[in-house]
Amino acid sequence: MPELPEVETIRRSLLPHVIGARVTAVTVRERRLRRPIAANLEARLRGRRFVALERRGKYLLFGLDDRRALLVHLGMSGSLELAPLGRAFAAHDHVAITLDRARVLVFNDPRRFGLLRLGRTADFTELDNVGRDPLTAAPTPDEWRTLVRGRRLPIKNLVMDQRVLGGVGNIYANEMLFRAGIRPRRRAAGLHRPELERLSTAMRHVLEEAVDLGGSSISDYRDANGRPGFFQMRHAVYDRAGEPCRVCAAPIKRIVLSGRSSFYCPRCQR
DNA sequence: ATATGCACCTGTGTGC
DNA sequence: TGCACACAGGTGCATA
């Protein structure tokens, strides 16, 4: 479910509740996620204090006071909620981390594509595949020229490649290409300098605006305090097939690229 | 090396 | 109402 703006919103909403909090209890109700939750997670987490909370692409990294960290990925359908103490479990509540502040951090994930892992940050090999942060360290147009060189894949697929940019998923790839006026199917290597310049600024603007609005709530995304995001009201193309373009009124098209729905305006995007 | 297809899993919406 | 099917915010592995 969540892409960079949603994960960043969750991180910010968790921050004041989690930093400095101590874990008093850990309950794992379902270990079978994408990879099973390790058997020692409860013992390693109990009694620890959270000292940091960072985002790496779509991953959340909870720093602990023993130089280890809890790595969390929300997959397609994962969520984190700060629930009141003693609230009954709901369907797909897989992990509950009780804090010493009368709050429980609950990991819920219907599709179980998420990930929870405890260990040393350096051992989290999945983080090796997270590229630059498009919010804080976006490639310059010059760097884009290097990144697209020789790449024959559609630009949308390149932008969604987590090794290139950490955190861009299907919604925001579509939205930033609309904003840049580039069709998603265009070969990456075929983009001209002005297009790379537009892409580079469109990317920052779309993501910054989305973070400001708390991300996109399409069906049930909520931040850790249960608040929805509002960027879905600003979607120009995502999930708008057949609807009129907000700029030129042409009907939005839907195509499939690498199995993912891709949307664009045939007039605004070339 | 690069690009694509599919599997992983549950829930929801659509059409018959 | 029931049923089959397509599709969904992601990623990793197998295959060309």
XYZ file of C-alpha atoms (C1' of nucleotides) in Angstrom:
302
model
C 0.000 0.000 0.000
C 2.324 2.714 1.136
C 4.890 4.543 -0.928
C 7.331 7.190 0.200
C 4.772 9.863 1.220
C 2.694 7.388 3.227
C 5.725 5.837 4.948
C 7.089 9.287 5.732
C 3.709 10.341 7.138
C 3.592 7.236 9.314
C 7.140 7.919 10.488
C 6.302 11.481 11.489
C 3.107 10.453 13.258
C 4.963 7.766 15.219
C 7.990 9.846 16.130
C 6.753 11.651 19.282
C 5.164 8.497 20.682
C 7.997 6.113 19.984
C 11.233 7.973 20.665
C 12.328 7.286 24.218
C 9.564 4.738 24.788
C 10.454 1.372 26.278
C 8.994 -1.923 25.075
C 7.263 -3.733 27.915
C 5.692 -6.598 25.976
C 5.699 -8.097 22.491
C 3.014 -10.362 21.047
C 3.373 -12.056 17.666
C 0.097 -13.604 16.498
C 1.161 -14.538 12.964
C 4.780 -15.131 11.949
C 4.144 -16.007 8.295
C 4.851 -12.768 6.462
C 6.777 -12.585 3.200
C 9.571 -14.083 5.271
C 8.662 -15.571 8.650
C 9.198 -13.333 11.664
C 12.253 -14.713 13.478
C 11.581 -16.674 16.649
C 13.804 -14.407 18.751
C 12.047 -11.138 17.875
C 10.049 -10.983 21.104
C 13.043 -11.666 23.377
C 15.272 -9.217 21.503
C 12.697 -6.435 21.585
C 11.328 -6.743 25.124
C 12.890 -4.258 27.540
C 14.528 -2.190 24.779
C 14.069 1.519 24.300
C 13.490 3.182 20.915
C 16.107 5.853 20.257
C 15.599 6.658 16.557
C 13.136 6.268 13.705
C 14.347 6.699 10.145
C 12.936 6.020 6.701
C 14.971 4.339 3.961
C 12.867 4.328 0.817
C 9.740 2.472 1.873
C 11.439 0.874 4.892
C 11.118 2.116 8.459
C 14.129 1.637 10.694
C 13.440 1.760 14.439
C 16.757 2.290 16.242
C 17.066 0.518 19.602
C 19.218 1.303 22.643
C 21.333 -1.835 22.148
C 22.722 -0.753 18.778
C 20.297 -3.042 17.014
C 17.266 -1.978 14.998
C 13.802 -3.112 14.016
C 13.278 -3.054 10.251
C 9.683 -2.769 9.012
C 8.284 -2.826 5.485
C 4.541 -2.461 4.979
C 4.296 -4.257 1.639
C 1.018 -3.651 -0.204
C -1.431 -3.691 2.666
C 0.530 -3.127 5.877
C -0.202 -0.503 8.500
C 1.128 0.619 11.862
C -1.258 1.960 14.456
C -0.768 3.387 17.921
C -3.658 1.745 19.713
C -4.846 2.303 23.274
C -3.800 -0.283 25.834
C -6.104 -3.269 25.999
C -7.835 -2.783 22.660
C -9.057 -6.099 21.239
C -7.147 -7.562 18.306
C -8.641 -7.155 14.851
C -8.267 -9.460 11.874
C -4.694 -9.405 10.505
C -3.199 -7.748 13.580
C 0.027 -9.744 13.420
C 2.335 -8.026 15.914
C 1.649 -5.912 19.005
C 4.458 -3.995 20.698
C 3.381 -2.586 24.051
C 5.105 0.645 25.085
C 5.552 2.034 28.592
C 3.236 4.919 27.721
C -0.076 3.072 27.724
C 0.114 2.617 23.979
C 0.460 -0.425 21.759
C 2.138 -0.286 18.370
C 0.152 -2.711 16.200
C 1.350 -4.085 12.870
C -1.580 -5.137 10.675
C -1.181 -6.606 7.183
C -3.985 -8.517 5.406
C -1.891 -9.651 2.448
C 1.214 -10.398 4.523
C 3.641 -8.976 1.966
C 5.230 -6.934 4.750
C 8.447 -7.548 6.634
C 9.612 -7.338 10.249
C 13.199 -8.045 11.110
C 15.407 -7.356 14.113
C 19.173 -7.135 13.910
C 22.108 -4.878 13.168
C 21.460 -2.271 10.494
C 24.585 -3.335 8.610
C 23.149 -6.853 8.298
C 19.929 -5.677 6.637
C 20.932 -6.536 3.075
C 17.559 -5.356 1.754
C 18.722 -1.804 2.508
C 21.622 -2.235 0.065
C 19.039 -2.112 -2.708
C 17.525 1.205 -1.628
C 18.721 4.002 -3.873
C 18.770 7.728 -3.309
C 15.967 9.469 -1.523
C 13.981 11.462 -4.092
C 12.898 13.954 -1.407
C 16.264 14.829 0.078
C 18.855 13.634 -2.450
C 17.112 13.615 -5.821
C 19.426 13.143 -8.812
C 20.195 16.302 -10.774
C 19.395 16.397 -14.500
C 23.081 15.639 -15.188
C 22.935 12.600 -12.954
C 19.757 11.522 -14.695
C 21.642 11.418 -17.975
C 23.990 8.875 -16.455
C 21.142 6.906 -14.909
C 19.190 6.544 -18.161
C 22.211 5.814 -20.355
C 21.731 2.542 -22.208
C 18.489 1.731 -20.404
C 15.824 0.565 -22.842
C 13.093 0.014 -20.255
C 10.127 2.385 -19.939
C 10.953 5.451 -17.860
C 8.154 4.554 -15.453
C 9.835 1.253 -14.649
C 13.168 2.981 -14.085
C 11.616 5.528 -11.749
C 10.020 2.707 -9.758
C 13.294 0.768 -9.503
C 14.098 0.969 -5.788
C 17.835 0.702 -6.491
C 17.616 3.971 -8.416
C 15.184 5.912 -6.227
C 14.071 4.617 -2.867
C 10.374 5.025 -2.213
C 8.689 5.725 -5.558
C 5.815 3.324 -6.238
C 3.022 3.026 -8.747
C 0.911 6.032 -7.728
C 3.726 8.549 -7.582
C 5.541 7.234 -10.660
C 2.354 7.889 -12.639
C 1.753 11.273 -11.040
C 5.299 12.592 -11.495
C 5.364 11.554 -15.165
C 2.120 13.417 -15.722
C 3.566 16.477 -14.054
C 6.685 16.163 -16.242
C 4.631 15.689 -19.432
C 6.277 12.359 -20.263
C 4.454 9.197 -21.318
C 5.183 6.265 -18.996
C 6.131 3.931 -21.876
C 8.928 6.168 -23.205
C 12.317 4.403 -23.260
C 14.486 5.853 -20.488
C 17.515 6.342 -22.739
C 15.386 8.234 -25.259
C 14.542 11.114 -22.929
C 15.952 14.488 -23.873
C 17.623 16.955 -21.560
C 14.556 19.211 -21.060
C 12.473 16.161 -20.216
C 14.977 15.007 -17.620
C 14.921 18.489 -16.148
C 11.139 18.450 -15.938
C 11.185 14.960 -14.427
C 13.670 15.982 -11.808
C 11.573 18.899 -10.552
C 8.211 17.147 -11.018
C 9.445 14.359 -8.813
C 10.287 16.627 -5.902
C 7.141 18.679 -6.236
C 4.790 15.699 -6.353
C 6.413 13.987 -3.399
C 6.641 17.131 -1.287
C 3.016 17.968 -1.935
C 1.979 14.401 -1.133
C 3.875 14.443 2.162
C 2.289 17.806 3.016
C -1.142 16.250 2.483
C -0.323 13.151 4.507
C -0.109 10.749 1.552
C -2.887 9.121 -0.489
C -5.755 7.246 1.178
C -7.248 5.059 -1.529
C -9.121 2.455 0.432
C -7.935 2.254 3.978
C -4.511 3.819 4.450
C -4.184 5.685 7.752
C -1.235 7.154 9.632
C -0.286 5.820 13.075
C -2.953 8.000 14.721
C -5.683 6.791 12.381
C -5.744 9.896 10.188
C -6.227 9.538 6.422
C -4.187 11.326 3.778
C -5.645 13.693 1.209
C -3.330 13.543 -1.785
C -5.738 11.182 -3.595
C -7.919 14.245 -4.259
C -5.014 15.674 -6.245
C -4.331 12.593 -8.368
C -4.151 13.726 -11.973
C -4.000 10.290 -13.574
C -3.694 7.418 -11.101
C -6.830 5.245 -11.220
C -8.587 7.803 -13.442
C -8.842 5.786 -16.671
C -11.566 7.223 -18.916
C -12.024 10.313 -16.753
C -11.224 13.731 -18.210
C -7.747 15.166 -17.776
C -7.866 17.998 -15.258
C -5.744 20.136 -17.585
C -7.054 19.427 -21.117
C -10.167 17.243 -20.586
C -8.880 14.429 -22.812
C -9.830 10.991 -21.409
C -7.055 9.446 -19.290
C -5.638 6.218 -20.730
C -4.647 3.040 -18.956
C -1.909 0.697 -20.174
C -0.030 -2.131 -18.444
C 3.741 -1.956 -17.971
C 5.474 -4.896 -16.326
C 2.144 -5.981 -14.939
C 1.378 -2.643 -13.290
C -1.479 -0.344 -14.293
C -0.103 2.823 -15.802
C -2.123 5.954 -16.484
C -1.450 8.990 -18.632
C -3.067 11.836 -20.501
C -2.562 11.299 -24.238
C -2.513 15.042 -24.865
C -0.484 16.392 -21.947
C 2.115 13.615 -22.007
C 4.341 12.896 -24.983
C 23.677 -7.251 -17.567
C 18.940 -6.105 -18.583
C 14.073 -6.682 -18.899
C 9.945 -9.135 -18.082
C 6.633 -12.499 -15.949
C 5.017 -14.599 -12.127
C 4.347 -15.918 -7.380
C 3.405 -14.579 -2.861
C -1.722 -13.445 -0.086
C -6.346 -11.498 1.080
C -10.028 -8.413 0.068
C -13.086 -5.944 -3.015
C -15.634 -4.841 -7.016
C -17.853 -6.322 -11.413
C -20.439 -9.043 -14.479
C -23.058 -13.115 -15.371
C -27.364 -14.972 -3.924
C -23.458 -17.301 -5.672
C -19.618 -17.715 -8.474
C -15.595 -16.581 -11.431
C -12.543 -13.278 -12.524
C -9.751 -9.060 -12.520
C -7.369 -6.116 -9.845
C -4.980 -3.759 -5.733
C -0.225 1.013 -2.716
C 5.461 -4.221 -3.455
C 9.203 -7.174 -3.960
C 12.114 -11.092 -5.229
C 13.130 -14.860 -7.947
C 13.067 -17.386 -12.348
C 13.479 -17.014 -17.011
C 14.482 -15.092 -21.714
